[in-house]
C-alpha positions as YAML, in Angstrom:
chain: A
units: angstrom
residues:
- id: 1
  name: MET
  ca: [-4.47, 6.16, 8.73]
- id: 2
  name: ILE
  ca: [-5.80, 4.50, 11.89]
- id: 3
  name: ILE
  ca: [-4.19, 5.11, 15.27]
- id: 4
  name: ASP
  ca: [-3.39, 1.88, 17.13]
- id: 5
  name: PRO
  ca: [-5.47, 1.43, 20.30]
- id: 6
  name: GLU
  ca: [-2.40, 1.54, 22.58]
- id: 7
  name: TYR
  ca: [-1.81, 5.14, 21.52]
- id: 8
  name: CYS
  ca: [-5.26, 6.48, 22.29]
- id: 9
  name: GLU
  ca: [-7.79, 6.41, 25.13]
- id: 10
  name: PHE
  ca: [-11.51, 7.11, 25.21]
- id: 11
  name: ASP
  ca: [-13.14, 8.32, 28.43]
- id: 12
  name: PRO
  ca: [-16.82, 7.27, 28.47]
- id: 13
  name: ALA
  ca: [-17.58, 9.70, 31.28]
- id: 14
  name: THR
  ca: [-16.36, 12.84, 29.45]
- id: 15
  name: GLN
  ca: [-16.63, 11.32, 25.90]
- id: 16
  name: ARG
  ca: [-13.19, 12.78, 25.08]
- id: 17
  name: LEU
  ca: [-10.46, 10.97, 23.09]
- id: 18
  name: THR
  ca: [-6.85, 11.42, 24.21]
- id: 19
  name: VAL
  ca: [-4.18, 10.53, 21.66]
- id: 20
  name: PHE
  ca: [-0.47, 10.07, 22.37]
- id: 21
  name: MET
  ca: [1.37, 11.50, 19.35]
- id: 22
  name: GLY
  ca: [4.94, 10.99, 18.23]
- id: 23
  name: LEU
  ca: [6.78, 8.77, 20.65]
- id: 24
  name: ALA
  ca: [5.05, 7.21, 23.64]
- id: 25
  name: HIS
  ca: [3.75, 9.98, 25.92]
- id: 26
  name: ASP
  ca: [6.14, 8.94, 28.72]
- id: 27
  name: LYS
  ca: [9.21, 9.12, 26.42]
- id: 28
  name: GLY
  ca: [9.12, 12.62, 25.04]
- id: 29
  name: GLY
  ca: [6.03, 12.55, 22.81]
- id: 30
  name: PHE
  ca: [3.04, 14.82, 23.18]
- id: 31
  name: GLN
  ca: [-0.67, 14.47, 23.81]
- id: 32
  name: VAL
  ca: [-3.72, 15.82, 22.05]
- id: 33
  name: ARG
  ca: [-7.31, 15.61, 23.21]
- id: 34
  name: LEU
  ca: [-10.43, 15.63, 21.08]
- id: 35
  name: ARG
  ca: [-13.21, 17.34, 22.96]
- id: 36
  name: SER
  ca: [-16.66, 15.80, 23.16]
- id: 37
  name: TRP
  ca: [-19.66, 16.78, 21.06]
- id: 38
  name: SER
  ca: [-21.34, 18.34, 24.10]
- id: 39
  name: GLU
  ca: [-18.26, 20.63, 24.44]
- id: 40
  name: GLY
  ca: [-18.58, 21.70, 20.80]
- id: 41
  name: GLY
  ca: [-15.73, 19.51, 19.51]
- id: 42
  name: GLY
  ca: [-12.28, 20.87, 18.70]
- id: 43
  name: VAL
  ca: [-8.73, 19.76, 19.59]
- id: 44
  name: GLU
  ca: [-6.62, 20.52, 22.63]
- id: 45
  name: LEU
  ca: [-2.84, 20.17, 22.90]
- id: 46
  name: LYS
  ca: [-1.14, 19.47, 26.22]
- id: 47
  name: ASP
  ca: [1.52, 22.11, 26.74]
- id: 48
  name: GLY
  ca: [3.38, 22.61, 30.00]
- id: 49
  name: GLY
  ca: [0.89, 20.45, 31.88]
- id: 50
  name: ARG
  ca: [-2.11, 22.47, 30.64]
- id: 51
  name: TRP
  ca: [-4.56, 21.79, 27.82]
- id: 52
  name: LYS
  ca: [-4.69, 24.50, 25.17]
- id: 53
  name: ARG
  ca: [-7.01, 24.72, 22.23]
- id: 54
  name: ASN
  ca: [-5.24, 24.02, 18.91]
- id: 55
  name: ASP
  ca: [-7.15, 22.54, 15.99]
- id: 56
  name: ASP
  ca: [-3.90, 22.37, 13.99]
- id: 57
  name: ALA
  ca: [-2.48, 19.77, 16.37]
- id: 58
  name: PHE
  ca: [-4.46, 16.80, 15.00]
- id: 59
  name: ASP
  ca: [-5.79, 15.99, 11.54]
- id: 60
  name: TYR
  ca: [-6.53, 12.28, 11.36]
- id: 61
  name: PRO
  ca: [-9.91, 11.00, 10.13]
- id: 62
  name: ILE
  ca: [-12.43, 10.38, 12.90]
- id: 63
  name: VAL
  ca: [-15.20, 9.44, 10.45]
- id: 64
  name: SER
  ca: [-14.61, 6.97, 7.62]
- id: 65
  name: ASP
  ca: [-15.51, 3.49, 6.45]
- id: 66
  name: THR
  ca: [-12.25, 2.27, 8.00]
- id: 67
  name: VAL
  ca: [-13.15, 3.76, 11.39]
- id: 68
  name: CYS
  ca: [-16.59, 2.17, 11.20]
- id: 69
  name: ASP
  ca: [-14.96, -1.22, 10.56]
- id: 70
  name: LEU
  ca: [-12.98, -1.04, 13.80]
- id: 71
  name: VAL
  ca: [-14.11, -3.11, 16.77]
- id: 72
  name: PRO
  ca: [-16.55, -1.14, 19.01]
- id: 73
  name: THR
  ca: [-14.00, -1.20, 21.85]
- id: 74
  name: HIS
  ca: [-11.35, 0.65, 19.84]
- id: 75
  name: PRO
  ca: [-11.04, 4.16, 21.39]
- id: 76
  name: LEU
  ca: [-11.35, 5.88, 18.01]
- id: 77
  name: ARG
  ca: [-14.46, 3.90, 17.12]
- id: 78
  name: ALA
  ca: [-15.91, 4.68, 20.58]
- id: 79
  name: TYR
  ca: [-15.35, 8.43, 20.03]
- id: 80
  name: HIS
  ca: [-16.98, 8.15, 16.59]
- id: 81
  name: ASP
  ca: [-20.00, 6.33, 17.99]
- id: 82
  name: ALA
  ca: [-20.48, 9.04, 20.61]
- id: 83
  name: LEU
  ca: [-21.03, 11.66, 17.90]
- id: 84
  name: PRO
  ca: [-24.57, 12.29, 16.50]
- id: 85
  name: ALA
  ca: [-25.30, 10.29, 13.36]
- id: 86
  name: ASP
  ca: [-26.24, 13.35, 11.35]
- id: 87
  name: VAL
  ca: [-22.91, 14.96, 12.20]
- id: 88
  name: THR
  ca: [-20.86, 11.92, 11.19]
- id: 89
  name: SER
  ca: [-22.86, 11.85, 7.95]
- id: 90
  name: VAL
  ca: [-21.76, 15.42, 7.22]
- id: 91
  name: LEU
  ca: [-18.12, 14.75, 8.10]
- id: 92
  name: SER
  ca: [-17.84, 11.53, 6.08]
- id: 93
  name: GLN
  ca: [-17.44, 13.42, 2.77]
- id: 94
  name: PHE
  ca: [-14.25, 15.18, 3.92]
- id: 95
  name: SER
  ca: [-10.91, 13.38, 4.06]
- id: 96
  name: SER
  ca: [-9.12, 16.07, 6.09]
- id: 97
  name: LEU
  ca: [-9.86, 18.83, 8.65]
- id: 98
  name: GLN
  ca: [-12.63, 16.71, 10.17]
- id: 99
  name: CYS
  ca: [-11.91, 17.79, 13.75]
- id: 100
  name: ARG
  ca: [-11.94, 21.44, 12.73]
- id: 101
  name: LEU
  ca: [-15.26, 20.94, 10.85]
- id: 102
  name: LEU
  ca: [-16.73, 19.10, 13.83]
- id: 103
  name: HIS
  ca: [-15.98, 22.18, 15.93]
- id: 104
  name: VAL
  ca: [-17.59, 24.40, 13.28]
- id: 105
  name: ILE
  ca: [-20.83, 22.33, 13.36]
- id: 106
  name: GLY
  ca: [-20.73, 22.12, 17.12]
- id: 107
  name: GLN
  ca: [-20.46, 25.89, 17.53]
- id: 108
  name: PHE
  ca: [-22.83, 26.75, 14.70]
- id: 109
  name: PRO
  ca: [-25.15, 23.86, 13.75]
- id: 110
  name: GLU
  ca: [-26.75, 25.89, 10.93]
- id: 111
  name: SER
  ca: [-23.46, 25.62, 9.03]
- id: 112
  name: ALA
  ca: [-24.30, 21.97, 8.22]
- id: 113
  name: GLU
  ca: [-26.60, 23.29, 5.48]
- id: 114
  name: MET
  ca: [-23.54, 24.78, 3.71]
- id: 115
  name: ALA
  ca: [-21.75, 21.45, 4.04]
- id: 116
  name: GLU
  ca: [-24.53, 19.91, 2.00]
- id: 117
  name: SER
  ca: [-25.12, 22.65, -0.59]
- id: 118
  name: ALA
  ca: [-21.56, 24.04, -0.95]
- id: 119
  name: PRO
  ca: [-19.22, 21.47, 0.61]
- id: 120
  name: ILE
  ca: [-16.00, 22.82, -0.89]
- id: 121
  name: LEU
  ca: [-16.67, 26.33, 0.39]
- id: 122
  name: PHE
  ca: [-17.65, 24.92, 3.79]
- id: 123
  name: TRP
  ca: [-14.34, 23.07, 3.94]
- id: 124
  name: LEU
  ca: [-12.26, 25.99, 2.66]
- id: 125
  name: ALA
  ca: [-13.81, 28.43, 5.14]
- id: 126
  name: SER
  ca: [-12.62, 26.36, 8.11]
- id: 127
  name: ASN
  ca: [-9.03, 27.11, 7.06]
- id: 128
  name: MET
  ca: [-9.61, 30.80, 7.81]
- id: 129
  name: LEU
  ca: [-10.58, 30.32, 11.46]
- id: 130
  name: GLY
  ca: [-7.17, 29.96, 13.07]
- id: 131
  name: PRO
  ca: [-6.14, 27.18, 15.53]
- id: 132
  name: ALA
  ca: [-8.57, 28.13, 18.36]
- id: 133
  name: PRO
  ca: [-11.71, 29.84, 17.07]
- id: 134
  name: SER
  ca: [-14.39, 30.91, 19.51]
- id: 135
  name: ARG
  ca: [-18.13, 30.42, 18.94]
- id: 136
  name: THR
  ca: [-18.30, 34.08, 17.90]
- id: 137
  name: ASP
  ca: [-15.51, 33.58, 15.33]
- id: 138
  name: VAL
  ca: [-17.29, 30.61, 13.79]
- id: 139
  name: ARG
  ca: [-20.66, 32.32, 13.62]
- id: 140
  name: ARG
  ca: [-19.18, 35.54, 12.26]
- id: 141
  name: LEU
  ca: [-17.53, 33.70, 9.38]
- id: 142
  name: TYR
  ca: [-20.28, 31.23, 8.43]
- id: 143
  name: THR
  ca: [-23.08, 33.83, 8.50]
- id: 144
  name: ARG
  ca: [-21.33, 35.97, 5.87]
- id: 145
  name: ARG
  ca: [-22.57, 35.87, 2.27]
- id: 146
  name: ARG
  ca: [-20.90, 33.02, 0.45]
- id: 147
  name: VAL
  ca: [-19.25, 35.23, -2.15]
- id: 148
  name: SER
  ca: [-17.83, 37.24, 0.75]
- id: 149
  name: ILE
  ca: [-16.35, 34.12, 2.35]
- id: 150
  name: LEU
  ca: [-14.71, 33.15, -0.92]
- id: 151
  name: GLU
  ca: [-13.41, 36.70, -1.29]
- id: 152
  name: MET
  ca: [-11.64, 36.31, 2.05]
- id: 153
  name: PHE
  ca: [-9.98, 33.19, 0.66]
- id: 154
  name: THR
  ca: [-8.86, 34.64, -2.68]
- id: 155
  name: VAL
  ca: [-8.77, 38.42, -2.05]
- id: 156
  name: SER
  ca: [-11.12, 38.99, -4.99]
- id: 157
  name: SER
  ca: [-14.07, 36.80, -5.97]
- id: 158
  name: SER
  ca: [-17.40, 36.72, -7.78]
- id: 159
  name: ARG
  ca: [-20.48, 34.60, -8.22]
- id: 160
  name: SER
  ca: [-18.83, 32.94, -11.19]
- id: 161
  name: HIS
  ca: [-16.16, 31.63, -8.83]
- id: 162
  name: LEU
  ca: [-18.88, 30.18, -6.57]
- id: 163
  name: LYS
  ca: [-20.51, 28.57, -9.60]
- id: 164
  name: PHE
  ca: [-17.09, 27.15, -10.58]
- id: 165
  name: LEU
  ca: [-16.74, 25.50, -7.14]
- id: 166
  name: SER
  ca: [-20.25, 24.00, -7.43]
- id: 167
  name: LYS
  ca: [-19.27, 22.25, -10.68]
- id: 168
  name: ILE
  ca: [-16.25, 20.42, -9.25]
- id: 169
  name: ARG
  ca: [-16.64, 16.64, -8.98]
- id: 170
  name: GLU
  ca: [-14.35, 14.08, -7.28]
- id: 171
  name: PHE
  ca: [-12.75, 16.79, -5.05]
- id: 172
  name: SER
  ca: [-10.17, 15.10, -2.83]
- id: 173
  name: TYR
  ca: [-10.33, 17.39, 0.24]
- id: 174
  name: LEU
  ca: [-6.63, 17.03, 0.94]
- id: 175
  name: ARG
  ca: [-4.69, 19.72, 2.88]
- id: 176
  name: GLU
  ca: [-2.55, 20.50, -0.17]
- id: 177
  name: ASP
  ca: [-5.71, 21.21, -2.18]
- id: 178
  name: VAL
  ca: [-6.30, 24.40, -0.17]
- id: 179
  name: GLU
  ca: [-3.35, 26.29, -1.62]
- id: 180
  name: LEU
  ca: [-3.75, 24.66, -5.05]
- id: 181
  name: LEU
  ca: [-7.37, 25.79, -5.29]
- id: 182
  name: ARG
  ca: [-6.40, 29.30, -4.17]
- id: 183
  name: ARG
  ca: [-3.82, 29.52, -6.95]
- id: 184
  name: MET
  ca: [-6.38, 28.35, -9.50]
- id: 185
  name: LEU
  ca: [-9.00, 30.90, -8.44]
- id: 186
  name: ILE
  ca: [-6.66, 33.89, -8.65]
- id: 187
  name: ASP
  ca: [-5.27, 32.83, -12.06]
- id: 188
  name: ASP
  ca: [-7.62, 34.74, -14.40]
- id: 189
  name: GLY
  ca: [-6.18, 33.27, -17.59]
- id: 190
  name: PHE
  ca: [-6.64, 29.73, -16.38]
- id: 191
  name: MET
  ca: [-10.13, 30.37, -15.02]
- id: 192
  name: LYS
  ca: [-11.32, 31.79, -18.33]
- id: 193
  name: LYS
  ca: [-10.41, 28.52, -20.03]
- id: 194
  name: VAL
  ca: [-12.08, 26.13, -17.57]
- id: 195
  name: ARG
  ca: [-14.91, 27.81, -15.64]
- id: 196
  name: HIS
  ca: [-17.55, 27.49, -18.39]
- id: 197
  name: SER
  ca: [-17.31, 23.69, -18.54]
- id: 198
  name: ARG
  ca: [-20.66, 22.09, -17.64]
- id: 199
  name: GLN
  ca: [-18.91, 20.01, -14.96]
- id: 200
  name: ILE
  ca: [-15.32, 19.92, -13.72]
- id: 201
  name: ASN
  ca: [-13.44, 16.74, -12.80]
- id: 202
  name: TRP
  ca: [-10.98, 17.69, -10.07]
- id: 203
  name: PRO
  ca: [-8.21, 15.16, -10.92]
- id: 204
  name: VAL
  ca: [-8.29, 16.31, -14.51]
- id: 205
  name: LEU
  ca: [-8.33, 19.98, -13.49]
- id: 206
  name: LYS
  ca: [-5.16, 19.43, -11.47]
- id: 207
  name: VAL
  ca: [-3.43, 17.99, -14.53]
- id: 208
  name: PHE
  ca: [-4.58, 20.96, -16.61]
- id: 209
  name: PHE
  ca: [-3.29, 23.44, -14.02]
- id: 210
  name: LYS
  ca: [0.09, 21.78, -13.39]
- id: 211
  name: GLN
  ca: [0.76, 20.90, -17.03]
- id: 212
  name: ARG
  ca: [-0.84, 23.72, -19.00]
- id: 213
  name: TYR
  ca: [0.00, 22.29, -22.41]
- id: 214
  name: VAL
  ca: [-2.35, 19.35, -21.78]
- id: 215
  name: MET
  ca: [-5.57, 21.38, -21.73]
- id: 216
  name: ASP
  ca: [-4.73, 22.83, -25.16]
- id: 217
  name: LEU
  ca: [-4.43, 19.40, -26.78]
- id: 218
  name: ALA
  ca: [-7.29, 18.73, -29.14]
- id: 219
  name: CYS
  ca: [-7.64, 15.16, -27.84]
- id: 220
  name: ALA
  ca: [-7.99, 16.37, -24.20]
- id: 221
  name: GLN
  ca: [-10.83, 18.83, -24.67]
- id: 222
  name: GLY
  ca: [-13.61, 16.55, -23.42]
- id: 223
  name: CYS
  ca: [-11.77, 15.23, -20.36]
- id: 224
  name: LEU
  ca: [-12.68, 18.03, -17.97]
- id: 225
  name: ALA
  ca: [-16.42, 17.31, -18.22]
- id: 226
  name: ALA
  ca: [-16.25, 13.55, -18.90]
- id: 227
  name: GLU
  ca: [-18.84, 11.46, -17.12]
- id: 228
  name: ASN
  ca: [-16.24, 8.89, -16.04]
- id: 229
  name: CYS
  ca: [-13.63, 10.98, -14.29]
- id: 230
  name: ARG
  ca: [-11.24, 8.11, -13.57]
- id: 231
  name: GLU
  ca: [-11.17, 6.96, -17.17]
- id: 232
  name: ALA
  ca: [-10.52, 10.55, -18.31]
- id: 233
  name: PHE
  ca: [-7.70, 10.83, -15.80]
- id: 234
  name: ARG
  ca: [-6.10, 7.58, -16.97]
- id: 235
  name: PHE
  ca: [-6.50, 8.71, -20.57]
- id: 236
  name: LEU
  ca: [-4.58, 11.91, -19.83]
- id: 237
  name: GLY
  ca: [-1.92, 9.89, -18.01]
- id: 238
  name: LYS
  ca: [-1.25, 7.85, -21.13]
- id: 239
  name: ILE
  ca: [-1.09, 10.97, -23.31]
- id: 240
  name: CYS
  ca: [1.37, 12.67, -20.95]
- id: 241
  name: ILE
  ca: [3.65, 9.62, -20.99]
- id: 242
  name: TYR
  ca: [3.62, 9.50, -24.81]
- id: 243
  name: ILE
  ca: [4.38, 13.19, -25.07]
- id: 244
  name: SER
  ca: [7.17, 13.00, -22.47]
- id: 245
  name: ASP
  ca: [8.73, 10.13, -24.44]
- id: 246
  name: ILE
  ca: [8.39, 12.01, -27.73]
- id: 247
  name: ARG
  ca: [10.20, 15.05, -26.23]
- id: 248
  name: MET
  ca: [12.98, 12.84, -24.92]
- id: 249
  name: MET
  ca: [13.40, 10.93, -28.19]
- id: 250
  name: CYS
  ca: [13.52, 14.17, -30.17]
- id: 251
  name: ARG
  ca: [16.37, 15.37, -27.90]
- id: 252
  name: THR
  ca: [18.18, 12.08, -28.41]
- id: 253
  name: ILE
  ca: [18.21, 12.39, -32.22]
- id: 254
  name: ASP
  ca: [18.39, 16.21, -32.20]
- id: 255
  name: ARG
  ca: [15.06, 16.51, -33.97]
- id: 256
  name: GLU
  ca: [12.61, 19.37, -33.71]
- id: 257
  name: TYR
  ca: [9.73, 18.60, -31.38]
- id: 258
  name: PRO
  ca: [6.52, 18.40, -33.51]
- id: 259
  name: GLU
  ca: [4.48, 20.65, -31.19]
- id: 260
  name: LYS
  ca: [1.84, 21.88, -33.66]
- id: 261
  name: GLU
  ca: [1.25, 18.37, -35.01]
- id: 262
  name: ILE
  ca: [0.67, 17.01, -31.51]
- id: 263
  name: TYR
  ca: [-1.71, 19.81, -30.45]
- id: 264
  name: ALA
  ca: [-3.85, 19.15, -33.55]
- id: 265
  name: MET
  ca: [-4.18, 15.41, -32.99]
- id: 266
  name: LYS
  ca: [-7.70, 14.46, -31.91]
- id: 267
  name: SER
  ca: [-7.00, 11.04, -30.40]
- id: 268
  name: ALA
  ca: [-4.45, 9.34, -28.16]
- id: 269
  name: PHE
  ca: [-4.12, 6.72, -30.93]
- id: 270
  name: GLN
  ca: [-2.63, 9.39, -33.25]
- id: 271
  name: ILE
  ca: [-0.15, 10.49, -30.58]
- id: 272
  name: LYS
  ca: [0.83, 6.88, -29.92]
- id: 273
  name: ASN
  ca: [1.40, 6.29, -33.64]
- id: 274
  name: LEU
  ca: [3.74, 9.31, -33.75]
- id: 275
  name: HIS
  ca: [5.48, 8.01, -30.67]
- id: 276
  name: ASP
  ca: [5.98, 4.60, -32.24]
- id: 277
  name: ARG
  ca: [7.19, 6.05, -35.56]
- id: 278
  name: ILE
  ca: [9.90, 8.09, -33.84]
- id: 279
  name: ALA
  ca: [10.89, 5.07, -31.70]
- id: 280
  name: GLU
  ca: [11.19, 2.98, -34.87]
- id: 281
  name: GLU
  ca: [13.27, 5.76, -36.50]
- id: 282
  name: ILE
  ca: [15.64, 5.71, -33.52]
- id: 283
  name: ASN
  ca: [15.88, 1.95, -33.28]
- id: 284
  name: ARG
  ca: [16.56, 1.32, -36.98]
- id: 285
  name: LYS
  ca: [17.66, 4.50, -38.80]
- id: 286
  name: GLU
  ca: [19.51, 6.71, -36.32]
- id: 287
  name: ARG
  ca: [21.78, 4.10, -34.73]
- id: 288
  name: ALA
  ca: [25.10, 5.37, -36.19]
- id: 289
  name: SER
  ca: [24.41, 9.06, -35.55]
- id: 290
  name: ILE
  ca: [23.31, 8.35, -31.94]
- id: 291
  name: ILE
  ca: [26.46, 6.35, -31.18]
- id: 292
  name: ALA
  ca: [28.57, 9.03, -32.81]
- id: 293
  name: ARG
  ca: [26.89, 11.70, -30.71]
- id: 294
  name: TYR
  ca: [26.92, 9.95, -27.30]
- id: 295
  name: GLY
  ca: [29.81, 7.49, -27.60]
- id: 296
  name: GLU
  ca: [29.60, 3.73, -27.12]
- id: 297
  name: ASP
  ca: [29.39, 3.35, -23.33]
- id: 298
  name: LEU
  ca: [26.66, 4.27, -20.87]
- id: 299
  name: PRO
  ca: [27.50, 5.33, -17.24]
- id: 300
  name: PRO
  ca: [28.15, 2.24, -15.03]
- id: 301
  name: SER
  ca: [25.46, 1.16, -12.61]
- id: 302
  name: PRO
  ca: [26.16, 0.67, -8.86]
- id: 303
  name: LEU
  ca: [23.48, -2.04, -8.82]
- id: 304
  name: LYS
  ca: [24.95, -5.43, -9.61]
- id: 305
  name: GLY
  ca: [22.78, -7.49, -11.94]
- id: 306
  name: THR
  ca: [22.08, -11.22, -11.97]
- id: 307
  name: LYS
  ca: [21.71, -13.83, -14.67]
- id: 308
  name: ASP
  ca: [18.04, -12.74, -15.05]
- id: 309
  name: ILE
  ca: [18.53, -8.96, -14.49]
- id: 310
  name: LYS
  ca: [21.23, -7.52, -16.74]
- id: 311
  name: HIS
  ca: [22.36, -3.89, -16.82]
- id: 312
  name: ILE
  ca: [22.47, -2.42, -20.35]
- id: 313
  name: CYS
  ca: [25.86, -0.70, -20.39]
- id: 314
  name: THR
  ca: [26.24, 0.42, -24.02]
- id: 315
  name: VAL
  ca: [24.33, 2.71, -26.34]
- id: 316
  name: GLU
  ca: [24.17, -0.04, -28.92]
- id: 317
  name: GLY
  ca: [22.74, -2.43, -26.28]
- id: 318
  name: LEU
  ca: [20.04, 0.11, -25.44]
- id: 319
  name: LEU
  ca: [19.08, 0.50, -29.07]
- id: 320
  name: ASP
  ca: [19.03, -3.30, -29.48]
- id: 321
  name: GLU
  ca: [16.69, -3.57, -26.50]
- id: 322
  name: GLY
  ca: [14.30, -1.12, -28.16]
- id: 323
  name: VAL
  ca: [14.31, -3.11, -31.38]
- id: 324
  name: GLU
  ca: [13.81, -6.46, -29.64]
- id: 325
  name: MET
  ca: [11.07, -5.24, -27.27]
- id: 326
  name: LYS
  ca: [9.34, -2.91, -29.76]
- id: 327
  name: HIS
  ca: [9.27, 0.12, -27.45]
- id: 328
  name: CYS
  ca: [11.05, 3.45, -27.12]
- id: 329
  name: VAL
  ca: [13.81, 2.63, -24.65]
- id: 330
  name: GLY
  ca: [16.31, 3.32, -27.42]
- id: 331
  name: GLY
  ca: [15.36, 6.96, -27.09]
- id: 332
  name: TYR
  ca: [16.38, 7.04, -23.42]
- id: 333
  name: VAL
  ca: [20.07, 7.56, -24.21]
- id: 334
  name: ASP
  ca: [19.96, 11.28, -23.33]
- id: 335
  name: ARG
  ca: [18.32, 10.53, -19.98]
- id: 336
  name: VAL
  ca: [20.66, 7.65, -19.11]
- id: 337
  name: MET
  ca: [23.74, 9.73, -19.83]
- id: 338
  name: ASP
  ca: [23.05, 11.85, -16.71]
- id: 339
  name: GLY
  ca: [24.19, 8.90, -14.57]
- id: 340
  name: ASP
  ca: [21.14, 8.58, -12.33]
- id: 341
  name: VAL
  ca: [18.96, 6.41, -14.62]
- id: 342
  name: PHE
  ca: [19.81, 2.79, -15.33]
- id: 343
  name: ILE
  ca: [18.16, 0.41, -17.78]
- id: 344
  name: TYR
  ca: [18.08, -3.36, -17.29]
- id: 345
  name: SER
  ca: [16.93, -6.18, -19.46]
- id: 346
  name: VAL
  ca: [14.90, -8.62, -17.41]
- id: 347
  name: HIS
  ca: [14.76, -12.25, -18.49]
- id: 348
  name: ALA
  ca: [12.72, -13.89, -15.71]
- id: 349
  name: PRO
  ca: [9.97, -14.43, -14.53]
- id: 350
  name: GLU
  ca: [9.14, -12.84, -17.94]
- id: 351
  name: ARG
  ca: [11.03, -10.85, -20.57]
- id: 352
  name: ALA
  ca: [10.87, -7.16, -19.78]
- id: 353
  name: THR
  ca: [12.77, -3.86, -19.68]
- id: 354
  name: MET
  ca: [13.24, -2.06, -16.37]
- id: 355
  name: GLU
  ca: [14.11, 1.59, -15.65]
- id: 356
  name: VAL
  ca: [15.72, 2.33, -12.25]
- id: 357
  name: HIS
  ca: [16.29, 5.85, -10.83]
- id: 358
  name: ARG
  ca: [18.81, 6.93, -8.23]
- id: 359
  name: LEU
  ca: [17.11, 9.23, -5.69]
- id: 360
  name: LEU
  ca: [18.55, 12.25, -3.87]
- id: 361
  name: ASP
  ca: [19.06, 10.20, -0.70]
- id: 362
  name: GLY
  ca: [21.23, 7.70, -2.58]
- id: 363
  name: LYS
  ca: [18.62, 4.95, -2.68]
- id: 364
  name: PHE
  ca: [16.98, 3.58, -5.79]
- id: 365
  name: ARG
  ca: [13.46, 3.29, -7.15]
- id: 366
  name: ILE
  ca: [12.01, 1.21, -9.98]
- id: 367
  name: GLU
  ca: [10.43, 3.79, -12.25]
- id: 368
  name: GLN
  ca: [8.78, 1.45, -14.76]
- id: 369
  name: VAL
  ca: [8.91, -2.07, -16.15]
- id: 370
  name: LYS
  ca: [7.53, -2.87, -19.60]
- id: 371
  name: LEU
  ca: [6.96, -6.05, -21.60]
- id: 372
  name: TYR
  ca: [7.06, -6.42, -25.38]
- id: 373
  name: ARG
  ca: [5.26, -3.45, -27.01]
- id: 374
  name: ASN
  ca: [4.88, -1.72, -23.63]
- id: 375
  name: GLY
  ca: [2.79, -4.51, -22.14]
- id: 376
  name: LYS
  ca: [2.13, -4.68, -18.43]
- id: 377
  name: VAL
  ca: [4.19, -7.00, -16.26]
- id: 378
  name: SER
  ca: [2.70, -9.49, -13.80]
- id: 379
  name: LYS
  ca: [2.57, -9.04, -10.04]
- id: 380
  name: GLU
  ca: [5.06, -11.90, -9.74]
- id: 381
  name: THR
  ca: [7.58, -9.94, -11.81]
- id: 382
  name: TRP
  ca: [7.09, -6.77, -9.76]
- id: 383
  name: LYS
  ca: [7.68, -8.71, -6.52]
- id: 384
  name: PHE
  ca: [10.78, -10.40, -7.98]
- id: 385
  name: LEU
  ca: [12.33, -7.07, -9.03]
- id: 386
  name: HIS
  ca: [11.45, -5.27, -5.80]
- id: 387
  name: ARG
  ca: [13.08, -8.04, -3.80]
- id: 388
  name: TRP
  ca: [16.24, -7.63, -5.89]
- id: 389
  name: LEU
  ca: [16.29, -3.86, -5.40]
- id: 390
  name: SER
  ca: [15.46, -3.92, -1.68]
- id: 391
  name: GLY
  ca: [18.77, -5.68, -1.06]
- id: 392
  name: PHE
  ca: [20.63, -2.58, -2.28]
- id: 393
  name: ASN
  ca: [18.40, -0.02, -0.56]
- id: 394
  name: SER
  ca: [18.76, -1.77, 2.79]
- id: 395
  name: LYS
  ca: [22.50, -1.21, 2.63]
- id: 396
  name: LYS
  ca: [21.94, 2.62, 2.69]
- id: 397
  name: THR
  ca: [23.60, 3.01, -0.71]
- id: 398
  name: GLY
  ca: [25.40, 6.35, -1.05]
- id: 399
  name: PRO
  ca: [25.28, 8.70, -4.04]
...
């Protein structure tokens, strides 16, 4: 996120950046000030007419490609350009806590070596400094042995934990990653399963931690150390969707979930085939039993359709849609019966099936849109459907 120039001000004399946060500063908002490099960096918050140190008051990027692309007269770009090039080079790898890390390097320049050799630990350590650390606080922390720093973060630690951190690739450096990484490091059972991997893809690791069943799938074993992290992550995403659909379809037809069979499958293709077989079973063989179990009608939708966007209001209609479109929407009966999920047949700009969810605030979201055999819809179709839905959301639809 880039702050608009009218909400910030750079002083060339002091090389400080003042930012007006929240509302305009003369209408009840508040001000923060980023100290200059010569002052050691850090953030100050204006409180009661006085500036007080508080590194927690501001966490927007001050170094990024987007900042570099700003015009030189933009206050944020001017502040960036006033920093030493070697310092901005260090900060560029971190997507959060940059002001805090700038203060760390400003107070203890030797810490920049850790930013290069152990960047995740360098970033994590800054979270243990508090909102207004002194030079002594910074030096005391960053001169400790690295295993000791990590021990402060997790209560107990070892060299194997340090080695684990050094293997992580594609780390996102988001604020929420701090607590997530802490939970991983103190989970001995999880660590035993993943720490010996030759390299660790962070997006994949998060999937493994949050959805434990995934890392035990035979077809997912190579994803953690895959050379192409993004491809591995997309691969897991497909598998998770197939498995979620299989669980749902099994509930719809009251069939036992084939857990052992799925865990043993060594490719996504095998899981997809199982998914398609169950969908076909629902669409063609289980029609009578499903209608007998759930009844004929689905809950009514509060979203009025059009000639091209038609709400599917019966169980039989949902099953027919699955047969016609060759996908598993026929297995969504159980989900739709809750009354917060609505399925529509879309007939223009292209033939598709759309799933809409009612959110807790009463508004609606398009969850997915699929073509024949789960094909991807065009951008034109997405825009067409979002325009249709935005008309309902703008009316502040109630629950």
